[in-house]
Coordinates of C-alpha atoms and ligand atoms in Angstrom, one line a residue:
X85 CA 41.4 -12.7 -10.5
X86 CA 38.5 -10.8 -9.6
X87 CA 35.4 -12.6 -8.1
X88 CA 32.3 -11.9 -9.7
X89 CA 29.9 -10.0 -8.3
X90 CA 26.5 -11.7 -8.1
X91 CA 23.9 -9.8 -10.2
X92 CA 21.4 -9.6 -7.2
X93 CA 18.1 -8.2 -7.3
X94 CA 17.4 -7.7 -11.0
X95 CA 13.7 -7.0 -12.5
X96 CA 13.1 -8.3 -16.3
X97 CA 11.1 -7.3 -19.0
X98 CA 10.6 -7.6 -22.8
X99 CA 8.0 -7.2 -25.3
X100 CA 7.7 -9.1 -28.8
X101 CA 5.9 -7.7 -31.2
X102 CA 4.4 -4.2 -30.4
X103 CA 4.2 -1.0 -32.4
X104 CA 5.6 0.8 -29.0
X105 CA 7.9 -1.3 -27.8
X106 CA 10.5 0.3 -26.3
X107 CA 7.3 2.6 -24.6
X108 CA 6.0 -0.1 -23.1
X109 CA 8.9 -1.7 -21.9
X110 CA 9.7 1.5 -20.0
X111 CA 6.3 0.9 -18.4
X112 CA 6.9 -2.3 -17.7
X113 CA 10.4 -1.4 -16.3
X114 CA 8.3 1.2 -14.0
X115 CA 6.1 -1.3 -12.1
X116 CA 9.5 -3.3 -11.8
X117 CA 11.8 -0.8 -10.1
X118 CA 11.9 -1.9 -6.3
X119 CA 13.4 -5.1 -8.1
X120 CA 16.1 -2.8 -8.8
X121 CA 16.9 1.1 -8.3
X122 CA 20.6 1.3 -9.2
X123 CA 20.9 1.4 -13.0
X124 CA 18.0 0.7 -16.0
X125 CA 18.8 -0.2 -19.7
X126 CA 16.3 -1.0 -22.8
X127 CA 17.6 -2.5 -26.2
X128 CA 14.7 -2.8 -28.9
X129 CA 15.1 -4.3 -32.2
X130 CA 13.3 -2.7 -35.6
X131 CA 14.3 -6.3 -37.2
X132 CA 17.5 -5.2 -38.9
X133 CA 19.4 -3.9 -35.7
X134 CA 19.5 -3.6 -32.4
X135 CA 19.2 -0.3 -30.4
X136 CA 20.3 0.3 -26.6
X137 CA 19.9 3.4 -24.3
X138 CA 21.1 2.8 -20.4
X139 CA 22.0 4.6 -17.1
X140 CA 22.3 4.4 -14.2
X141 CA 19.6 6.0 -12.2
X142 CA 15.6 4.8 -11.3
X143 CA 13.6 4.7 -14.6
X144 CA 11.8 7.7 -14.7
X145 CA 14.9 9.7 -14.8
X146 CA 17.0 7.5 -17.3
X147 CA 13.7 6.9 -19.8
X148 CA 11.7 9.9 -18.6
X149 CA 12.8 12.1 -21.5
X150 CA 10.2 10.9 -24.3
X151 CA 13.3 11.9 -27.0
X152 CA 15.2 8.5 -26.0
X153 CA 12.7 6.6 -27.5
X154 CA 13.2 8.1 -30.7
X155 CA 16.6 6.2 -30.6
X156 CA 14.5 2.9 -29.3
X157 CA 12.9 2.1 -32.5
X158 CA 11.0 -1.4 -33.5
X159 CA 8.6 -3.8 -32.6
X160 CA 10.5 -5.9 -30.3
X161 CA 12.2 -4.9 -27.0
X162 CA 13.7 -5.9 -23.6
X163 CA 14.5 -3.8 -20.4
X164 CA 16.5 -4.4 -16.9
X165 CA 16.7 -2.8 -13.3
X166 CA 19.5 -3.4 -11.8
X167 CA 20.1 -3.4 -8.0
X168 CA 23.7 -3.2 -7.5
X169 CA 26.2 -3.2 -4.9
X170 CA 28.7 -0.4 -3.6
X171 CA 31.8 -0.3 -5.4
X172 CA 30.5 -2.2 -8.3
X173 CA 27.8 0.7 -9.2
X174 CA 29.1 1.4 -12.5
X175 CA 28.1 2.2 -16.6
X176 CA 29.6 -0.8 -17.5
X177 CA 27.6 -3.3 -15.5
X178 CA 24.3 -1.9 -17.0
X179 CA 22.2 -3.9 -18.6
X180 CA 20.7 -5.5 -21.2
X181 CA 24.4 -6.3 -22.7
X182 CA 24.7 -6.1 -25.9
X183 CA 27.3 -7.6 -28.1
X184 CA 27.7 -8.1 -31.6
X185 CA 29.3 -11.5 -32.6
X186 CA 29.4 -14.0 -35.9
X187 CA 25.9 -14.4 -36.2
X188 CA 24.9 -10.7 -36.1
X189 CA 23.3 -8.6 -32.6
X190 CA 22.3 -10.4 -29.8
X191 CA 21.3 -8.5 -25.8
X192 CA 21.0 -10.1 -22.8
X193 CA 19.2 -9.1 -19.7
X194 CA 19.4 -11.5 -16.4
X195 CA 18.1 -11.6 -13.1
X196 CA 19.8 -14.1 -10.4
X197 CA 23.3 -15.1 -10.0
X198 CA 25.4 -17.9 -11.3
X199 CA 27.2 -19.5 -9.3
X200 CA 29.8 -21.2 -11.5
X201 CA 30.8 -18.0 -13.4
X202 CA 33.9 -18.2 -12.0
X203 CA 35.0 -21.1 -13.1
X204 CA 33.6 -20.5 -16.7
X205 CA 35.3 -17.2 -16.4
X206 CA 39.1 -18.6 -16.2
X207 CA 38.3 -20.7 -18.8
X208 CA 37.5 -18.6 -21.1
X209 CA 39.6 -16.7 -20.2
X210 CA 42.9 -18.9 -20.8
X211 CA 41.0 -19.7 -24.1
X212 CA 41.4 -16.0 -24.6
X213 CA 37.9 -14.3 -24.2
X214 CA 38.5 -10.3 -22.9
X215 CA 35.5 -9.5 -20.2
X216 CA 34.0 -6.1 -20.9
X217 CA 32.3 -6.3 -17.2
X218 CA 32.4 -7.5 -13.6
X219 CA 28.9 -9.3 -14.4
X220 CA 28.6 -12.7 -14.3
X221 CA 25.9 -12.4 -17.0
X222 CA 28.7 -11.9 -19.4
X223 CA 29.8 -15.4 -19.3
X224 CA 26.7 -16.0 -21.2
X225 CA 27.4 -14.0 -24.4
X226 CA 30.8 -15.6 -24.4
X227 CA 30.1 -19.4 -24.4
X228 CA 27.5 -18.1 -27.1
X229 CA 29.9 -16.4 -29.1
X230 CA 32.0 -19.3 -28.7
X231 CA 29.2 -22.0 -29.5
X232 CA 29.9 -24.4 -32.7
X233 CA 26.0 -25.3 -32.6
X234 CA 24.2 -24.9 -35.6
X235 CA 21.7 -22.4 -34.4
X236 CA 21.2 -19.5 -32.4
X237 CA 18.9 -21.9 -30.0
X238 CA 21.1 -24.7 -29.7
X239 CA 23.4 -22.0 -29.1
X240 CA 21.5 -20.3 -25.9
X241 CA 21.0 -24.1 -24.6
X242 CA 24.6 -24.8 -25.2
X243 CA 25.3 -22.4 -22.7
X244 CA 22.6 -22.8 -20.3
X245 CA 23.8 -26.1 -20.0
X246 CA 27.0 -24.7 -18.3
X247 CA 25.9 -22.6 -16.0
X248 CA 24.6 -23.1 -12.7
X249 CA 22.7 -21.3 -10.1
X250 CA 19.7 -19.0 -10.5
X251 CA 18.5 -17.3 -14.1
X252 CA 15.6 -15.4 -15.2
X253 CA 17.1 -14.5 -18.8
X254 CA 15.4 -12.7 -21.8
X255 CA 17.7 -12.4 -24.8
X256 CA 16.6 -10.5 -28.0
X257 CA 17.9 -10.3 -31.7
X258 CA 17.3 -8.5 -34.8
X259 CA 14.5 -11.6 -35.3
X260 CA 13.9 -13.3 -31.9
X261 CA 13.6 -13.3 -27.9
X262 CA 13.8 -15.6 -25.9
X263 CA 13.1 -15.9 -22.3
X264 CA 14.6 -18.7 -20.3
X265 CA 14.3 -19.9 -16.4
X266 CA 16.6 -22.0 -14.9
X267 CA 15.2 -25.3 -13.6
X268 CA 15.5 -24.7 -10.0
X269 CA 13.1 -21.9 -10.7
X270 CA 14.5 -19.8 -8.1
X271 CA 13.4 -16.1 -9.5
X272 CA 9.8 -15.2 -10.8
X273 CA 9.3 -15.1 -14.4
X274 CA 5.6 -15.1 -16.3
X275 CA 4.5 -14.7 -19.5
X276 CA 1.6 -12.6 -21.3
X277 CA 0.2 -11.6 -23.9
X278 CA -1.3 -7.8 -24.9
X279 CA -3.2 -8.2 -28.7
X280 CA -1.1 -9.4 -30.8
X281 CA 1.8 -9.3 -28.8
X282 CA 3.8 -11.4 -26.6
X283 CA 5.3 -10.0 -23.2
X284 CA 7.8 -11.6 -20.3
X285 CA 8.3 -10.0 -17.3
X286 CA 9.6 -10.9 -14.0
X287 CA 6.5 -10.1 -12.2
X288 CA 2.5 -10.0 -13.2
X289 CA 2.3 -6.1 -11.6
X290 CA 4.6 -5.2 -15.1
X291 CA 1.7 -6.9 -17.0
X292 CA -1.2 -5.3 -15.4
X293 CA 0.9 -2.1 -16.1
X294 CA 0.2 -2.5 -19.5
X295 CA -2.7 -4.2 -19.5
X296 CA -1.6 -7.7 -20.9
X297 CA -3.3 -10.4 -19.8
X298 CA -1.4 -13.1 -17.8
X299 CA -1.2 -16.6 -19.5
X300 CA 1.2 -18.8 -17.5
X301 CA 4.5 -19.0 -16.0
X302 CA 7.6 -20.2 -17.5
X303 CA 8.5 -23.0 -16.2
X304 CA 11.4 -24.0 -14.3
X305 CA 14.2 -25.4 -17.0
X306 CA 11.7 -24.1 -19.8
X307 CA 13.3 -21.7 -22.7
X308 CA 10.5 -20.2 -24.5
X309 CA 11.5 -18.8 -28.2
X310 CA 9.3 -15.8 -29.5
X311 CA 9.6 -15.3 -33.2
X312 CA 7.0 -14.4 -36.3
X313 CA 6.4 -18.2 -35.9
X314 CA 4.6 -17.7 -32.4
X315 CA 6.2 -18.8 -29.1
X316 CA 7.9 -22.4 -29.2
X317 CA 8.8 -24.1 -25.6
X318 CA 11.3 -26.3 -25.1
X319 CA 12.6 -28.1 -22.1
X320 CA 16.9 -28.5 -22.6
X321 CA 17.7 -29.0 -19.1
X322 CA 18.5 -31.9 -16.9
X323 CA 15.2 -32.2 -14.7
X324 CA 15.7 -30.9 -10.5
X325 CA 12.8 -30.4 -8.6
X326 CA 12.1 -26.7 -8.7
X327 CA 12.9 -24.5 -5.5
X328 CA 11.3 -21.4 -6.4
X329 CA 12.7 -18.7 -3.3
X330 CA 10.7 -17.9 -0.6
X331 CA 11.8 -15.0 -0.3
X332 CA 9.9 -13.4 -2.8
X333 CA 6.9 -13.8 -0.7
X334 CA 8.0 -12.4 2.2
X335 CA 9.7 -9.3 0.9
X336 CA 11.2 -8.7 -2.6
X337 CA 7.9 -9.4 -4.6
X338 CA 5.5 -6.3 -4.9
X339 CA 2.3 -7.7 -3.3
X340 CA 0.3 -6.6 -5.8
X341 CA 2.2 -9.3 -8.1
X342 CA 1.4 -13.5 -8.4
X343 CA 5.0 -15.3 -8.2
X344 CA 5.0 -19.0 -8.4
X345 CA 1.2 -19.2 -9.0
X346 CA 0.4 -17.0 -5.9
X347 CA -0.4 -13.9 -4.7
X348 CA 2.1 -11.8 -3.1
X349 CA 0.2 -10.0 -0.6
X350 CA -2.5 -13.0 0.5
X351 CA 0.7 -14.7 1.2
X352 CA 1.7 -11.9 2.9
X353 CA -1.1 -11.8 5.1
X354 CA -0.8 -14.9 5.8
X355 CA 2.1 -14.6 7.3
X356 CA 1.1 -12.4 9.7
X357 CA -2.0 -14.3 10.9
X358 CA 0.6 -17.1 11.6
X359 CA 2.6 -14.7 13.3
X360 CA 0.1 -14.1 15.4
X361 CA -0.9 -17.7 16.2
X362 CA 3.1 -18.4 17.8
X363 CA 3.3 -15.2 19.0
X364 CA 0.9 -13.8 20.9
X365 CA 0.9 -10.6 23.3
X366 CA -1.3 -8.2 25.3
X367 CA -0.9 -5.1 23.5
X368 CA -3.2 -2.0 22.4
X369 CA -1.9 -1.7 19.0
X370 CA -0.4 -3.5 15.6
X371 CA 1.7 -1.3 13.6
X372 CA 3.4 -2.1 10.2
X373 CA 7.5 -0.9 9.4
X374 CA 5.8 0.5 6.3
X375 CA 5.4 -0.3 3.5
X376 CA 7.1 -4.2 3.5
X377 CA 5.4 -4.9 6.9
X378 CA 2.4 -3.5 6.0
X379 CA 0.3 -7.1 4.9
X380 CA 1.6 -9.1 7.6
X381 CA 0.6 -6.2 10.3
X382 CA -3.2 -6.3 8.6
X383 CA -3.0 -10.6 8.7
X384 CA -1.6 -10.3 12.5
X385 CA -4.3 -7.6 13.7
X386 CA -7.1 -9.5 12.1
X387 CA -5.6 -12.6 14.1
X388 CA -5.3 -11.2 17.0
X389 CA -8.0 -8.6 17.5
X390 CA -5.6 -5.8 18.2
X391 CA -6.0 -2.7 16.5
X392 CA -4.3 -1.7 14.0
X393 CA -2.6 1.9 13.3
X394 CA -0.5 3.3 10.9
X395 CA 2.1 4.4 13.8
X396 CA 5.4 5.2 11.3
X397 CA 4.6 7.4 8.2
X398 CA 7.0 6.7 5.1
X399 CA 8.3 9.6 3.0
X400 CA 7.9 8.0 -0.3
X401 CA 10.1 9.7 -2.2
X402 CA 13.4 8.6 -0.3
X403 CA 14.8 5.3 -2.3
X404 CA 16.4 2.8 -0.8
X405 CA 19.1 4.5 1.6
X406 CA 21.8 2.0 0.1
X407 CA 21.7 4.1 -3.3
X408 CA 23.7 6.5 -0.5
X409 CA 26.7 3.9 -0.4
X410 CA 28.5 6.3 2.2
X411 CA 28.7 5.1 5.5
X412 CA 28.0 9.1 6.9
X413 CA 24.8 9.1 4.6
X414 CA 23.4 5.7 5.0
X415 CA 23.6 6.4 8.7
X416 CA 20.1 8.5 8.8
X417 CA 18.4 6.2 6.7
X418 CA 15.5 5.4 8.7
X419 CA 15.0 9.1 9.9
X420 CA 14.8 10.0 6.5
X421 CA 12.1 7.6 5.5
X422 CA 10.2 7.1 8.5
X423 CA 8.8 9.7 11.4
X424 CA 6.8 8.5 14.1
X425 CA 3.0 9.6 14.8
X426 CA 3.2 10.8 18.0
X427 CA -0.7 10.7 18.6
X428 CA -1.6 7.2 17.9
X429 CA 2.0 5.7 19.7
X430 CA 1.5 7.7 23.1
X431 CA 1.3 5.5 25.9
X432 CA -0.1 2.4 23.7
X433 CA 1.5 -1.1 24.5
X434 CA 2.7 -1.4 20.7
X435 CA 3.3 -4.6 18.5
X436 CA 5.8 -3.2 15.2
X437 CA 5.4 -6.1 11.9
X438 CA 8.9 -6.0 9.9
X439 CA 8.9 -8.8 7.3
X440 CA 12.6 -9.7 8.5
X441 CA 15.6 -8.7 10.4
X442 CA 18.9 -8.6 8.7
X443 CA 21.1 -6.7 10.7
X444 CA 18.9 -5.4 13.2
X445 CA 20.0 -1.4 12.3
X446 CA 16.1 -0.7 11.0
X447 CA 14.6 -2.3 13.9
X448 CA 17.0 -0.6 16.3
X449 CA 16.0 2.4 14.9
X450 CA 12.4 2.0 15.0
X451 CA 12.1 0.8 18.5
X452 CA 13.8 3.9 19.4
X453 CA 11.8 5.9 17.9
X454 CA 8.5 4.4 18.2
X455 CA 9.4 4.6 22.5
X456 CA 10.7 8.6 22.0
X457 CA 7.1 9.5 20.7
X458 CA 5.6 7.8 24.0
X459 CA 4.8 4.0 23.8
X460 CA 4.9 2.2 26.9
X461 CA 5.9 -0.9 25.2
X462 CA 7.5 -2.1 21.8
X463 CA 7.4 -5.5 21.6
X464 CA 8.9 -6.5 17.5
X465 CA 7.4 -9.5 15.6
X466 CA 9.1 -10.7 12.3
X467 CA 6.9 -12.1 9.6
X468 CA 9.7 -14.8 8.7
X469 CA 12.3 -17.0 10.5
X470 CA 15.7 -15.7 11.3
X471 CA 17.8 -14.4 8.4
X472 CA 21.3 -16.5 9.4
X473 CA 22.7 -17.1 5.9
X474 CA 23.4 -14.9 2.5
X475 CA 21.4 -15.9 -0.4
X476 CA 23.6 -16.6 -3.5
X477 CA 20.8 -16.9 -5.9
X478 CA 19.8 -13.3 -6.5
X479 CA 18.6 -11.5 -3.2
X480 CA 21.2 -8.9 -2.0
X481 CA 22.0 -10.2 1.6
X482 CA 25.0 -9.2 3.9
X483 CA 27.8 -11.9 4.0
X484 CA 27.2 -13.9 7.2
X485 CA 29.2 -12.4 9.9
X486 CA 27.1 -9.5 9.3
X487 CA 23.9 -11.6 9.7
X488 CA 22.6 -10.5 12.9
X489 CA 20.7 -14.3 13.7
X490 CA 23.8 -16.0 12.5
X491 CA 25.5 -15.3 15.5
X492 CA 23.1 -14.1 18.4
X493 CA 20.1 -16.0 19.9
X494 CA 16.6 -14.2 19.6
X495 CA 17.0 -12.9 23.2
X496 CA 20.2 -11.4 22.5
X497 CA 19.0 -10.0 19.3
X498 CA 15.9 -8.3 21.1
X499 CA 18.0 -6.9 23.6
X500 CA 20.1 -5.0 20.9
X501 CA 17.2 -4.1 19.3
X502 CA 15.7 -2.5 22.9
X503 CA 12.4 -4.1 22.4
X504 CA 10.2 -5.9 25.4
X505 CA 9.5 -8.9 23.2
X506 CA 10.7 -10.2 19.9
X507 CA 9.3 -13.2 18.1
X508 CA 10.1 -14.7 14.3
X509 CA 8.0 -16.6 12.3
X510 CA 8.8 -20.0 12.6
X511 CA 10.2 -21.9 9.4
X512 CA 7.3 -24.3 9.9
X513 CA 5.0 -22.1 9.8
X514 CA 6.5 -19.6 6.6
X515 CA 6.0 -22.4 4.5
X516 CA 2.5 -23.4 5.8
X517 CA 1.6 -20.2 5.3
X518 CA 2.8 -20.3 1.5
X519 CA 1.5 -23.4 1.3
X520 CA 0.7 -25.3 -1.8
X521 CA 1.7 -25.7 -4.6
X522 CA 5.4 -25.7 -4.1
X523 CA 6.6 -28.1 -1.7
X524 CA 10.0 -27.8 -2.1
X525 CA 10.7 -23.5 -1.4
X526 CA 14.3 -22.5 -1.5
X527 CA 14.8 -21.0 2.0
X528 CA 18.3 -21.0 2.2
X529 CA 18.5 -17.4 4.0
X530 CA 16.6 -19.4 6.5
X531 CA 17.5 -22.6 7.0
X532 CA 21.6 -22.6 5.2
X533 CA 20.3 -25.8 3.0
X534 CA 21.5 -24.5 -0.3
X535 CA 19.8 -26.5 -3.3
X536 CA 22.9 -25.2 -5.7
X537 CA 26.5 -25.6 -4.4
X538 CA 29.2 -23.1 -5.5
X539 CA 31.9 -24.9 -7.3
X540 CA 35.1 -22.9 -6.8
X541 CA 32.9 -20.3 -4.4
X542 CA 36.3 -19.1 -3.0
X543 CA 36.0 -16.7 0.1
X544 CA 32.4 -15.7 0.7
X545 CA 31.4 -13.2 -1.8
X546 CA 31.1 -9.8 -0.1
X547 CA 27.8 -8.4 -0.6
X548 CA 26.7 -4.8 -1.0
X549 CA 25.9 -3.4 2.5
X550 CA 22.3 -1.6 2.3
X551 CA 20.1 -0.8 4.6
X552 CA 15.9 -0.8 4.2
X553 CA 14.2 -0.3 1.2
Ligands
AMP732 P1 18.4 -4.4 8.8 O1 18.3 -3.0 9.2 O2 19.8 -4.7 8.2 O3 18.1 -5.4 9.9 O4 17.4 -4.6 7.6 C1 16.1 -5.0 7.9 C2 15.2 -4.3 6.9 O5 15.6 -4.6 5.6 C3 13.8 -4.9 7.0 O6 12.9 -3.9 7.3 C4 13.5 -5.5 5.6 O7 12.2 -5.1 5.1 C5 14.6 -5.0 4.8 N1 15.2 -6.0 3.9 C6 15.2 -7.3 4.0 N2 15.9 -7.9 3.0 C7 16.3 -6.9 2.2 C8 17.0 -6.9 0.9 N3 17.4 -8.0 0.4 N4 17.2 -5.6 0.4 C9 16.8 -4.5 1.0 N5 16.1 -4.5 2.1 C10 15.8 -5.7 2.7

C-alpha cells in the first residue's frame, strides 16, 4: 500500500471558449510556473475530443515549440504546473489526467492535497479500480467513473462530496469546464473573463498575462460550470468557514497577483513594516534574500529608516535548486543563485529580510556569505512566525523533524544560522498585517492548528526535500 503523495504546489489554468486556446493557456501556464517547475500538461477540447500534450520540464521548454499546438486544437482548454517531489518526479504524475470513461473524455487538473485519498483509494480499490498514478488526484476520475448520478455535474459533486482537504480543480470535456474550490478555500482560485471568453486560473498575474479582466473569485465550496449556456454556480458543499492559507501571502503567491481579495505584494510589505515594529535594530543597511524577501525588506526599510540595498544579486536563470534532487547537487544551491556585492556589504551593520525559515540551510548560507564579503554584522529577520509544522494542504514543506523551529528555540536557531540577531514575525502580527477580510487564515505551518484532520494519515507523509526557490 503506497501512501499518496500530496500534489503540493500546483498552478491551474483553463480557458473556455477562445479561438487560441491551447495558446493562451500556455501563457497563462507561464505567469504560473513558480507555482510549479517540475512537469506542465495542457489538454484542449475542439468539442468532439479531447487533446493532451505533457512533460516534464518548465513551460517554455515543454510548450515552447509552436508545432505542439498544432496537436492542441479547439476552443476550450486547461493547463497544470506541477511542483513535485524527489522520487515521485515522473511522466505518469503529469497532469491534467485524462481518462476516457462511460460518458465519453473528461481531464482533470488539481492544485492542493486530499487528505482522505487514502482511504478512498483502498476502497476502490477492493471494489476493483486499477490506479494509473501515485496522485491523489486520481481518486477523483475514479468515484466519477464510478458515479450512478444522472449527470456529469451531479457526478463531479458526487465526488467532491467525498473528498476532503484542499482543491482548486478545473475539469474539461468535449462540451464543458468546470472549476471547483473546496469550501475551506485553502488555495487561490479566480475567475475572468477576456471577450467572449471565460478564463480560471489560480492566480490574477495569469489573467493580466492575457489580458482578461478579473471578475471575482470562486468561492470557497462554489463549483462553477462553463458551457455555451454561460457560467452557472452552484454551492454542493456542506458550509465551513473558509480558511484560505496564509501562506500564499507570505511566499508562494507571485506578488504581483490578488489572492483572497488582496494584493500579494502590499501584503507583503506589510509584513515587513510589522517586522520592523517587534524587531527593531541599529543597523546601516536592509537587504532582501532576493527575490521572496524582496517586499518585506522595502516595508521594513520604509519602517525603520534604514537604508535599503540590494546586497545579494540573484542569477535568474537557476530554478529552484530542488529540480537537482541529488544531495551532491542541491548542496551549492545558494552559491549558484545568489553572490554577494562586496561594495555595498563592506563593513555595514546589515539587517537580511527572508520571508521564512524552514530548515535554516538558505540562511546559513547567506549569513556566511554576506559576513565573507565584509559586514560587521548580520542580524536575520523573518517576515513570518516560525515554520514548526508541515502543511498538508498543498505547500511542499519538510516533515517535521526536519523543521528547524519545531525543535530549537529562536536563540538556538540564530546561533546555527551564525547571525548576531534573529527575529520572526509574530503570528499576531502576520495576521494583522493580512488583515481583513479573512478572519479565519489557515496557518497551520505556524501555529499546528490544522482546520482538516487526516483520517487514516498513517506515518507522516515524507515530503520532497528542496531547498530555496
Ligand atoms: P531553508 O533553507 O530550508 O531554511 O529554506 C528557506 C528558504 O526557502 C526561504 O528563503 C524561503 O523563501 C524558501 N521557502 C519557504 N517555503 C518554501 C517552499 N514551500 N518551497 C520552496 N521554497 C520555500
Amino acid at each position: 500500500m503506497n501512501l499518496y503523495r500530496p500534489e503540493e504546489e500546483c498552478g491551474i489554468f483553463g480557458i473556455y471558449n477562445h479561438q487560441e486556446a491551447a495558446n493562451l493557456t500556455y501563457l497563462g501556464l507561464y505567469a504560473l510556473q513558480h507555482r510549479g517547475q517540475e512537469s506542465c500538461g495542457i489538454v484542449s477540447s475542439d468539442g468532439s475530443h479531447l487533446y493532451s500534450h505533457k512533460s516534464m520540464g518548465l513551460v517554455a521548454d515543454v510548450f515552447g515549440n509552436q508545432e505542439v499546438f498544432k496537436y492542441l486544437p479547439g476552443r476550450s482548454a486547461i493547463g497544470h504546473v506541477r511542483y513535485s517531489t524527489t522520487g515521485e518526479s515522473v511522466i505518469k504524475n503529469v497532469q491534467p489526467i485524462l481518462v476516457n470513461y462511460s460518458r465519453g473524455s473528461i481531464a482533470v487538473a488539481h492544485n492542493g492535497n486530499i487528505v482522505n485519498a487514502q482511504m478512498i483509494k483502498d476502497e476502490l480499490e477492493a471494489w476493483g479500480s486499477i490506479f494509473q498514478t501515485t496522485m491523489d488526484t486520481e481518486i477523483i476520475v475514479h468515484l466519477l467513473a464510478a458515479s450512478k448520478s444522472s449527470s456529469l455535474i451531479e457526478g463531479i459533486v458526487e465526488s467532491l462530496q467525498r473528498i476532503k482537504g484542499a482543491y482548486c480543480l478545473l475539469f474539461l470535456t468535449e462540451k464543458m469546464m468546470v472549476a471547483a474550490r473546496d469550501p475551506y478555500g485553502f488555495r487561490p482560485l479566480c475567475l475572468g473573463k477576456l471577450g467572449g471568453s471565460y478564463v480560471v486560473a489560480s492566480e490574477t498575474c495569469a489573467l493580466d498575462l492575457i489580458e482578461a479582466e478579473y471578475i471575482r473569485d470562486v468561492e470557497p465550496g462554489e463549483v462553477i460550470v462553463i458551457d455555451e449556456k454561460g457560467v452557472t454556480s452552484y454551492f454542493p458543499l456542506r458550509k465551513v468557514q473558509p480558511s484560505p492559507c496564509i501562506f500564499e501571502f507570505v511566499y508562494f503567491a507571485r506578488p504581483d497577483s490578488y489572492v483572497f481579495g488582496k494584493n500579494v505584494y502590499m501584503v507583503r510589505k506589510e509584513l515587513g513594516r510589522q517586522l520592523a515594529r517587534e524587531h527593531k535594530i541599529d543597523a546601516d543597511i536592509v537587504i532582501p534574500v532576493p527575490d521572496s524577501g524582496v517586499p518585506a525588506a522595502l516595508g521594513y526599510a520604509e519602517e525603520s529608516g534604514l537604508r535599503f540595498e540590494l546586497g545579494l544579486i540573484r542569477n535568474h536563470y537557476v530554478g529552484r535548486t530542488f529540480i537537482e534532487p541529488q544531495q551532491s547537487i542541491r548542496h551549492f544551491g545558494v552559491k549558484i543563485k545568489l553572490n554577494p556585492v562586496h561594495e555595498a556589504l563592506n563593513g555595514k551593520r546589515v539587517v537580511v529580510i527572508d520571508d521564512s525559515i524552514v530548515r535554516g540551510t538558505t540562511s546559513r548560507k547567506i549569513v556566511k556569505m554576506v559576513r565573507n564579503a565584509g559586514a560587521s554584522e548580520v542580524h536575520v529577520r523573518i517576515s513570518s512566525p516560525p515554520t514548526s509544522y508541515p502543511c498538508y494542504y498543498g505547500i511542499d514543506t519538510p516533515n517535521r523533524k526536519e523543521l528547524i523551529s519545531s525543535s530549537h528555540t529562536v536563540d538556538e536557531i540564530r546561533r546555527y544560522i551564525t547571525a548576531d540577531s534573529l527575529g520572526y514575525l509574530s503570528e499576531e502580527g502576520l495576521l494583522n498585517a493580512v488583515g481583513a477580510p479573512c478572519d479565519n487564515y489557515c496557518r497551520a505551518c505556524f501555529s499546528g492548528g490544522y482546520p482538516v484532520t487526516f483520517p487514516k494519515l498513517g506515518p507522516e507523509p515524507q515530503l520532497g526535500l528542496f531547498e530555496k526557490e
